[in-house]
Coordinates of C-alpha atoms in Angstrom, one line a residue:
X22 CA -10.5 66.2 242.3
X23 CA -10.2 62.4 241.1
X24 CA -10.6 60.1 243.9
X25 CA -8.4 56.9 243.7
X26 CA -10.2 53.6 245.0
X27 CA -8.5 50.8 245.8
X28 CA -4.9 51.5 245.5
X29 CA -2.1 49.4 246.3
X30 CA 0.4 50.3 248.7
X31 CA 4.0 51.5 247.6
X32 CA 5.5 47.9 248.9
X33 CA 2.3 45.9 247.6
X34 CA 3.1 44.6 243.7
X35 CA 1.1 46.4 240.9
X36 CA -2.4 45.6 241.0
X37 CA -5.6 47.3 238.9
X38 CA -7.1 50.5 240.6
X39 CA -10.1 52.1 240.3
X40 CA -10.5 56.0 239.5
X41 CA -13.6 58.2 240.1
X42 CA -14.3 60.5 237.4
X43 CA -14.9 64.0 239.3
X44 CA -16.0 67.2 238.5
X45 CA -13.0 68.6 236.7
X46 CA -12.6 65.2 234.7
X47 CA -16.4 65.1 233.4
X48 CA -17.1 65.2 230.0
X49 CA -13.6 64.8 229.0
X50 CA -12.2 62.0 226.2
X51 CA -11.1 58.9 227.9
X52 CA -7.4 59.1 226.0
X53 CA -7.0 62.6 227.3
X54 CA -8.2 61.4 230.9
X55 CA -5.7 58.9 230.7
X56 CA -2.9 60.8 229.8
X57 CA -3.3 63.2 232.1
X58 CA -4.2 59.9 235.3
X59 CA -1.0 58.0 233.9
X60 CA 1.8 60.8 233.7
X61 CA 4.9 59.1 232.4
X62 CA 3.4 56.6 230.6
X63 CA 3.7 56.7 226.9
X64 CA 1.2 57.8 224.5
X65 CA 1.2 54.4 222.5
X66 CA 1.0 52.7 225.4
X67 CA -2.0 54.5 226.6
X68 CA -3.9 53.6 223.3
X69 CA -2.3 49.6 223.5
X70 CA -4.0 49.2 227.3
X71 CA -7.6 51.3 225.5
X72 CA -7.7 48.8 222.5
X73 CA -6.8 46.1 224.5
X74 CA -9.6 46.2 226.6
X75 CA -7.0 46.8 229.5
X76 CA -9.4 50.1 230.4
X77 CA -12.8 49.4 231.7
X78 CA -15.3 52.0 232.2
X79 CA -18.1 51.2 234.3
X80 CA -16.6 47.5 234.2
X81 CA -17.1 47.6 230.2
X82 CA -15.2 48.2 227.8
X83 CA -14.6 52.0 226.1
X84 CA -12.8 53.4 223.1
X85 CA -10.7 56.4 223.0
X86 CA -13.1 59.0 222.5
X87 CA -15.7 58.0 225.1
X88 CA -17.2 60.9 226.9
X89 CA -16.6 60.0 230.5
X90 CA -19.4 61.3 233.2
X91 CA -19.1 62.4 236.6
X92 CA -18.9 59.8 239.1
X93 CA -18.0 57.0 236.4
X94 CA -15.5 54.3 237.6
X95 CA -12.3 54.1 235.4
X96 CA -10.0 50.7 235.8
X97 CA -6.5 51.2 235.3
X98 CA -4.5 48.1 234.6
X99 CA -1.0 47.9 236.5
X100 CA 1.8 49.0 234.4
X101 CA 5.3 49.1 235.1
X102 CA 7.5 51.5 233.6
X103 CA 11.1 51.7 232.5
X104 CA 13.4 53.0 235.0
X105 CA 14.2 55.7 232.6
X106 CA 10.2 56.4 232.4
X107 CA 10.0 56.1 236.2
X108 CA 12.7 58.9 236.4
X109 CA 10.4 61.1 234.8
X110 CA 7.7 60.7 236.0
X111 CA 8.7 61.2 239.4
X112 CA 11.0 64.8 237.8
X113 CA 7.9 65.4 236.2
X114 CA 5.4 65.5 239.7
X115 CA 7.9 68.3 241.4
X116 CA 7.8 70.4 238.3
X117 CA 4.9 72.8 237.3
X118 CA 4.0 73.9 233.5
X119 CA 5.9 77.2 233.1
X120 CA 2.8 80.0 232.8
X121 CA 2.6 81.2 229.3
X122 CA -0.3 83.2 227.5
X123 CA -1.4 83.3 224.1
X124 CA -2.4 85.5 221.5
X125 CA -6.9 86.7 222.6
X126 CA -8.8 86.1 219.8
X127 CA -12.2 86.4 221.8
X128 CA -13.0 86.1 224.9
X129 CA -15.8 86.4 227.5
X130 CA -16.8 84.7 230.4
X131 CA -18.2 81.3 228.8
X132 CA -14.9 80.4 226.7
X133 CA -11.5 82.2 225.0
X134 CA -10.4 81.5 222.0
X135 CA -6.8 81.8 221.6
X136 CA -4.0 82.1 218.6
X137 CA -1.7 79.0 219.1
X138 CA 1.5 78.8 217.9
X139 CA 3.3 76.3 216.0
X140 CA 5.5 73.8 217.6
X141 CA 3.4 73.8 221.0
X142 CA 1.3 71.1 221.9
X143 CA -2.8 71.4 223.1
X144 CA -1.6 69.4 226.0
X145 CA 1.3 67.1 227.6
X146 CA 1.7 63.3 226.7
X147 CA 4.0 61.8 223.9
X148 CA 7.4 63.2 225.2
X149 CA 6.2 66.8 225.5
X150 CA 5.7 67.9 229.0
X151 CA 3.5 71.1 228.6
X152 CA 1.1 71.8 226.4
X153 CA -1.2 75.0 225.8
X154 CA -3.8 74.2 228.6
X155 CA -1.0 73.5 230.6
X156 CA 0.2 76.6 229.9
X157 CA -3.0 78.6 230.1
X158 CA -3.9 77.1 233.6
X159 CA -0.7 78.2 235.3
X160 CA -0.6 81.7 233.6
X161 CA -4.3 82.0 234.8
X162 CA -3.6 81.0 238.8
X163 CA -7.7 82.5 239.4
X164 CA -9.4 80.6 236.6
X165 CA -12.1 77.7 237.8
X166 CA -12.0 76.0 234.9
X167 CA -9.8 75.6 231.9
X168 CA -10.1 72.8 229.6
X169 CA -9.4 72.5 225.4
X170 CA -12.9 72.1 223.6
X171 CA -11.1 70.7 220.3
X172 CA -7.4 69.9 219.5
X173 CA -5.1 71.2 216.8
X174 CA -1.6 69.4 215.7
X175 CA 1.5 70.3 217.3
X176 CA 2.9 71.9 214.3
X177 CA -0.8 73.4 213.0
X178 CA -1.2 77.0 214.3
X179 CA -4.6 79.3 214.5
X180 CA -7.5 79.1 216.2
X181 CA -8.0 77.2 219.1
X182 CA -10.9 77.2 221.6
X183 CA -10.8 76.5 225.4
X184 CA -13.8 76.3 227.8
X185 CA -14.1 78.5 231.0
X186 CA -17.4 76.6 231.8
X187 CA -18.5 73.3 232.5
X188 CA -21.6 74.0 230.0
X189 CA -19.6 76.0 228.2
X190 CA -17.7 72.9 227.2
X191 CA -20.3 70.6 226.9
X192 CA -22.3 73.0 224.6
X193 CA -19.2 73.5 222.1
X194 CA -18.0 69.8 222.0
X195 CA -21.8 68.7 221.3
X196 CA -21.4 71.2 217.9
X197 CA -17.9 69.5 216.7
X198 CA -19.8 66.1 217.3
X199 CA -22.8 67.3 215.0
X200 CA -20.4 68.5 212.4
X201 CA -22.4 72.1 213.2
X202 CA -19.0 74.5 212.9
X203 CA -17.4 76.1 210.4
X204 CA -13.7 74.9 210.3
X205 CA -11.4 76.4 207.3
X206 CA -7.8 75.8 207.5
X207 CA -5.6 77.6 205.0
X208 CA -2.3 75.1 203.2
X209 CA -0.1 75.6 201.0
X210 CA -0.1 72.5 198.6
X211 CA 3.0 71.3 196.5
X212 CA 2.1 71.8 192.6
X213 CA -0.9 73.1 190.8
X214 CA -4.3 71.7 192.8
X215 CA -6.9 71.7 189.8
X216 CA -9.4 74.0 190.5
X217 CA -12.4 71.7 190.0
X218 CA -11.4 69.2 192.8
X219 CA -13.3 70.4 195.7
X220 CA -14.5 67.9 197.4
X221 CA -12.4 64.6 198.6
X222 CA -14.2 62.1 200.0
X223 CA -12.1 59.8 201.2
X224 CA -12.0 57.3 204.5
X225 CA -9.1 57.0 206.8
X226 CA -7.6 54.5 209.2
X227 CA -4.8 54.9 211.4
X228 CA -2.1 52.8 211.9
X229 CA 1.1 52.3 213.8
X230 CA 5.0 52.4 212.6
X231 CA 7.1 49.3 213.4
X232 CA 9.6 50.9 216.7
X233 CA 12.7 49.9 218.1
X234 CA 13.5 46.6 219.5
X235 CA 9.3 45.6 217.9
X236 CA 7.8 48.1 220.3
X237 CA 5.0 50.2 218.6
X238 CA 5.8 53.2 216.9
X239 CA 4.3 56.8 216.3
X240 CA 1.0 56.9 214.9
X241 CA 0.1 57.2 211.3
X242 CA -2.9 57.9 209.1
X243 CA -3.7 56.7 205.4
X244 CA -6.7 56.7 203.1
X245 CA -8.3 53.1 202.7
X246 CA -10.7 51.4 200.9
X247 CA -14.6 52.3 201.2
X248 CA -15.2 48.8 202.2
X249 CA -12.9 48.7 204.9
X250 CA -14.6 47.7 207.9
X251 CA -11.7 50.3 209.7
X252 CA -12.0 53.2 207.7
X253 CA -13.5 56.7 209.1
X254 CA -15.6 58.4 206.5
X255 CA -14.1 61.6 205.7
X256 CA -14.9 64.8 204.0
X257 CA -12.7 67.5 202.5
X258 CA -13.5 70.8 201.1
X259 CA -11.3 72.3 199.0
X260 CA -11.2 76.0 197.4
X261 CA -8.3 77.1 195.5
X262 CA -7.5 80.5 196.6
X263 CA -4.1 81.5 195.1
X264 CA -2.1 79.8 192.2
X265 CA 1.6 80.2 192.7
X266 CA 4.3 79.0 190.1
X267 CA 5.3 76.2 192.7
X268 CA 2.7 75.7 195.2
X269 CA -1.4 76.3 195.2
X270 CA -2.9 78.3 198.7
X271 CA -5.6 76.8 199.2
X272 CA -9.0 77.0 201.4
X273 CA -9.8 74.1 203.2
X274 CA -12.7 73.7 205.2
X275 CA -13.2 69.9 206.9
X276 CA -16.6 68.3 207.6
X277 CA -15.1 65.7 209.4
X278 CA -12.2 66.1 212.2
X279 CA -10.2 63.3 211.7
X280 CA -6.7 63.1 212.9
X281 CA -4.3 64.1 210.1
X282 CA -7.1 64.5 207.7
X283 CA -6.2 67.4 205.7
X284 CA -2.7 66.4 205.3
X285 CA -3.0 63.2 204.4
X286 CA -6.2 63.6 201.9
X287 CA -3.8 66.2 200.3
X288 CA -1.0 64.1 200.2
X289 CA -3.4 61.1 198.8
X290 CA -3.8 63.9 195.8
X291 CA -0.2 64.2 194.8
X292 CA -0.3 67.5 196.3
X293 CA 1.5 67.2 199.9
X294 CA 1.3 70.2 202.6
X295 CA 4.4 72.3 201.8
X296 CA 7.1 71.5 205.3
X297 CA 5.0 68.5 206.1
X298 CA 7.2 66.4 208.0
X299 CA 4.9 63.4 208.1
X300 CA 3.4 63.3 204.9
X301 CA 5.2 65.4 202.3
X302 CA 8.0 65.6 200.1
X303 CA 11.0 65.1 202.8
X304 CA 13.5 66.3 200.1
X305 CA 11.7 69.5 199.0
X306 CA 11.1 69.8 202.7
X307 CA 14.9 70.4 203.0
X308 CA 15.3 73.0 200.1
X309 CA 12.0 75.0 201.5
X310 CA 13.5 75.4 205.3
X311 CA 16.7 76.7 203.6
X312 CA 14.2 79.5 201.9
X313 CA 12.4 80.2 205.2
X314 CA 9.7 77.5 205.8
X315 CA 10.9 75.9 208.8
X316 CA 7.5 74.7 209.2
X317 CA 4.1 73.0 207.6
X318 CA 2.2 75.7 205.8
X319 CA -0.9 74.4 208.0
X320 CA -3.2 76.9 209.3
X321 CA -6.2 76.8 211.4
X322 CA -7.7 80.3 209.6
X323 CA -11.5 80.3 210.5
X324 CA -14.2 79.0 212.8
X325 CA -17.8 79.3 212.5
X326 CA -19.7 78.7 215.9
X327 CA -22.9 79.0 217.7
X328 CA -21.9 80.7 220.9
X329 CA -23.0 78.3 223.8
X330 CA -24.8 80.3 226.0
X331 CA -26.7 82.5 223.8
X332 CA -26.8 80.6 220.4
X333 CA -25.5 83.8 218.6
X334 CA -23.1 83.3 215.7
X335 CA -19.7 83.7 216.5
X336 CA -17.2 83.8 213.3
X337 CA -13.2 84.2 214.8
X338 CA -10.5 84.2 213.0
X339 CA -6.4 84.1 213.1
X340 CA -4.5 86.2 210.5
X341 CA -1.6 84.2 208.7
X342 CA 1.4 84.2 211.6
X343 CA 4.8 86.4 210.0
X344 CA 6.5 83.1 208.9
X345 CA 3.8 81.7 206.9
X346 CA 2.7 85.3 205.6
X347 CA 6.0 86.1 204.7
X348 CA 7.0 83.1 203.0
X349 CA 3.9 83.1 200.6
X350 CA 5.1 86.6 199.8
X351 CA 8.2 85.5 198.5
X352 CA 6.8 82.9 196.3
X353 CA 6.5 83.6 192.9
X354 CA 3.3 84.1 191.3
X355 CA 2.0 81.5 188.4
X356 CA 2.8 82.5 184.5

């Protein structure tokens, strides 16, 4: 449990309060801590208050991904919320995450990895109220521990591991950090992706879309320059697997896991992720949900990892789900 320090009475005005990282919080990213301390409160908003320096860990200041530790002392700045938010939030504390299971992949009693769908979330925040681990937790009422080792996008499906131990997850992350998995996605690009270009190299920075009334907007990604003092080095491996007469299927393995990173470096090539709805060709978009793709063609194939208890090599892997599989049958093959 999180202990709350500090806080203000219901009649007092907002004030900061301080929260004590406990057991079930350790080790976990300070956004995802966030979002799940500050329910209601929206996603950008939780990253404004981080960059701002709003957050203190420790009375210092910490990024986004900061690993926080057991006991650490978060400072939460007060924050009022729109009524509509306020609405919300207060529906949102009677309600419980519906209990859902997903597709075993592998399982034993340090970790699982699952088969997630498209279109669900790894967890709540941003306008979605349930995500997988959500999910997961409430269809497993006996589990001790349940928390998401790495994150997939929303509308990315495949592999997708989850912790069932403390050192389970401490053990995993550490490999992601050291860039010690094996990660291959498999997309299907718009056009014909030359088969020498395997490797982008390119960095990234994120950014922010103007919103309504100047508030900010959903986040974005885009390759920058090597000198900017912003930019995330990151690396792409790309293998052409198929050559179709519109698209290319192609292996993807990432070195690096940045948000967005294979669609956008793909994009950045002239060949957009077939449904992307970010990135991609909105108009072909259109004609390819009319032919069945009423999705991104992005999925998370294989992973290559050490297993965290015993060091052996675990390789899992998520076959094609029917709507991807059976839309790249019905795509003509190259002349």
């Amino acid at each position: 449990m999180t202990n709350i320090i500090g806080a203000a009475p219901a009649s007092a005005p907002p004030a900061p309060r301080t929260v004590q990282v406990g057991a079930d919080a350790e080790g976990q990213r300070l956004d995802n801590f966030l979002l799940r301390e500050l329910k209601g409160v929206p996603k950008t908003h939780v990253y404004r208050i981080i960059r701002s320096g709003e957050v203190r860990v420790n009375k210092g200041r910490a990024a986004a991904d900061t690993r926080l530790a057991l006991g650490d002392q978060v400072r939460l700045p007060p924050l009022r919320l729109s009524e509509r938010a306020e609405h919300k939030a207060q529906a949102m504390a009677g309600r419980a995450a519906p209990a859902r299971s997903f597709p075993v992949l592998y399982e034993d009693e340090a970790f699982l990895a699952i088969d997630k769908p498209a279109g669900v979330a790894v967890h709540g925040g941003s306008g979605v109220d349930f995500g997988v681990i959500e999910q997961l937790r409430m269809a497993r009422p006996g589990a001790l521990f349940l928390e998401l080792v790495h994150r997939l996008d929303r509308e990315t499906s495949g592999v997708l591991l989850v912790a069932k131990k403390r050192s389970a997850l401490k053990a995993l992350q550490d490999q992601f950090r050291g860039r010690e998995t094996g990660k291959t996605y498999l997309a299907l690009a718009v056009g014909a992706w030359p088969a020498n270009r395997k490797v982008l190299d390119k960095p990234l920075v994120r950014y922010l879309l103007p919103g309504r009334s100047g508030t900010e907007g959903e986040r974005r990604v885009r390759v920058t320059a090597r000198d900017d003092p912003e930019g995330m080095r990151s690396i792409t491996l790309v293998k052409l697997a198929r050559q179709l007469a519109e698209f290319s299927l192609l292996e993807v393995t990432i070195k690096t896991g940045r948000t967005h990173q294979i669609r956008v470096h793909l994009a950045s090539e002239g060949h957009p992720i077939a449904g992307d709805d970010k990135y991609g060709d909105f108009a072909l978009n259109k004609a390819l949900a009319r032919r069945g793709l009423a999705r991104m063609f992005l999925h998370a194939w294989q992973l290559r990892i050490a297993h965290p208890a015993s060091g052996a090599p675990v390789e899992l892997q998520a076959a094609l789900p029917p709507e991807l599989d059976g839309f790249l049958a019905a795509c003509a093959p190259a002349e």
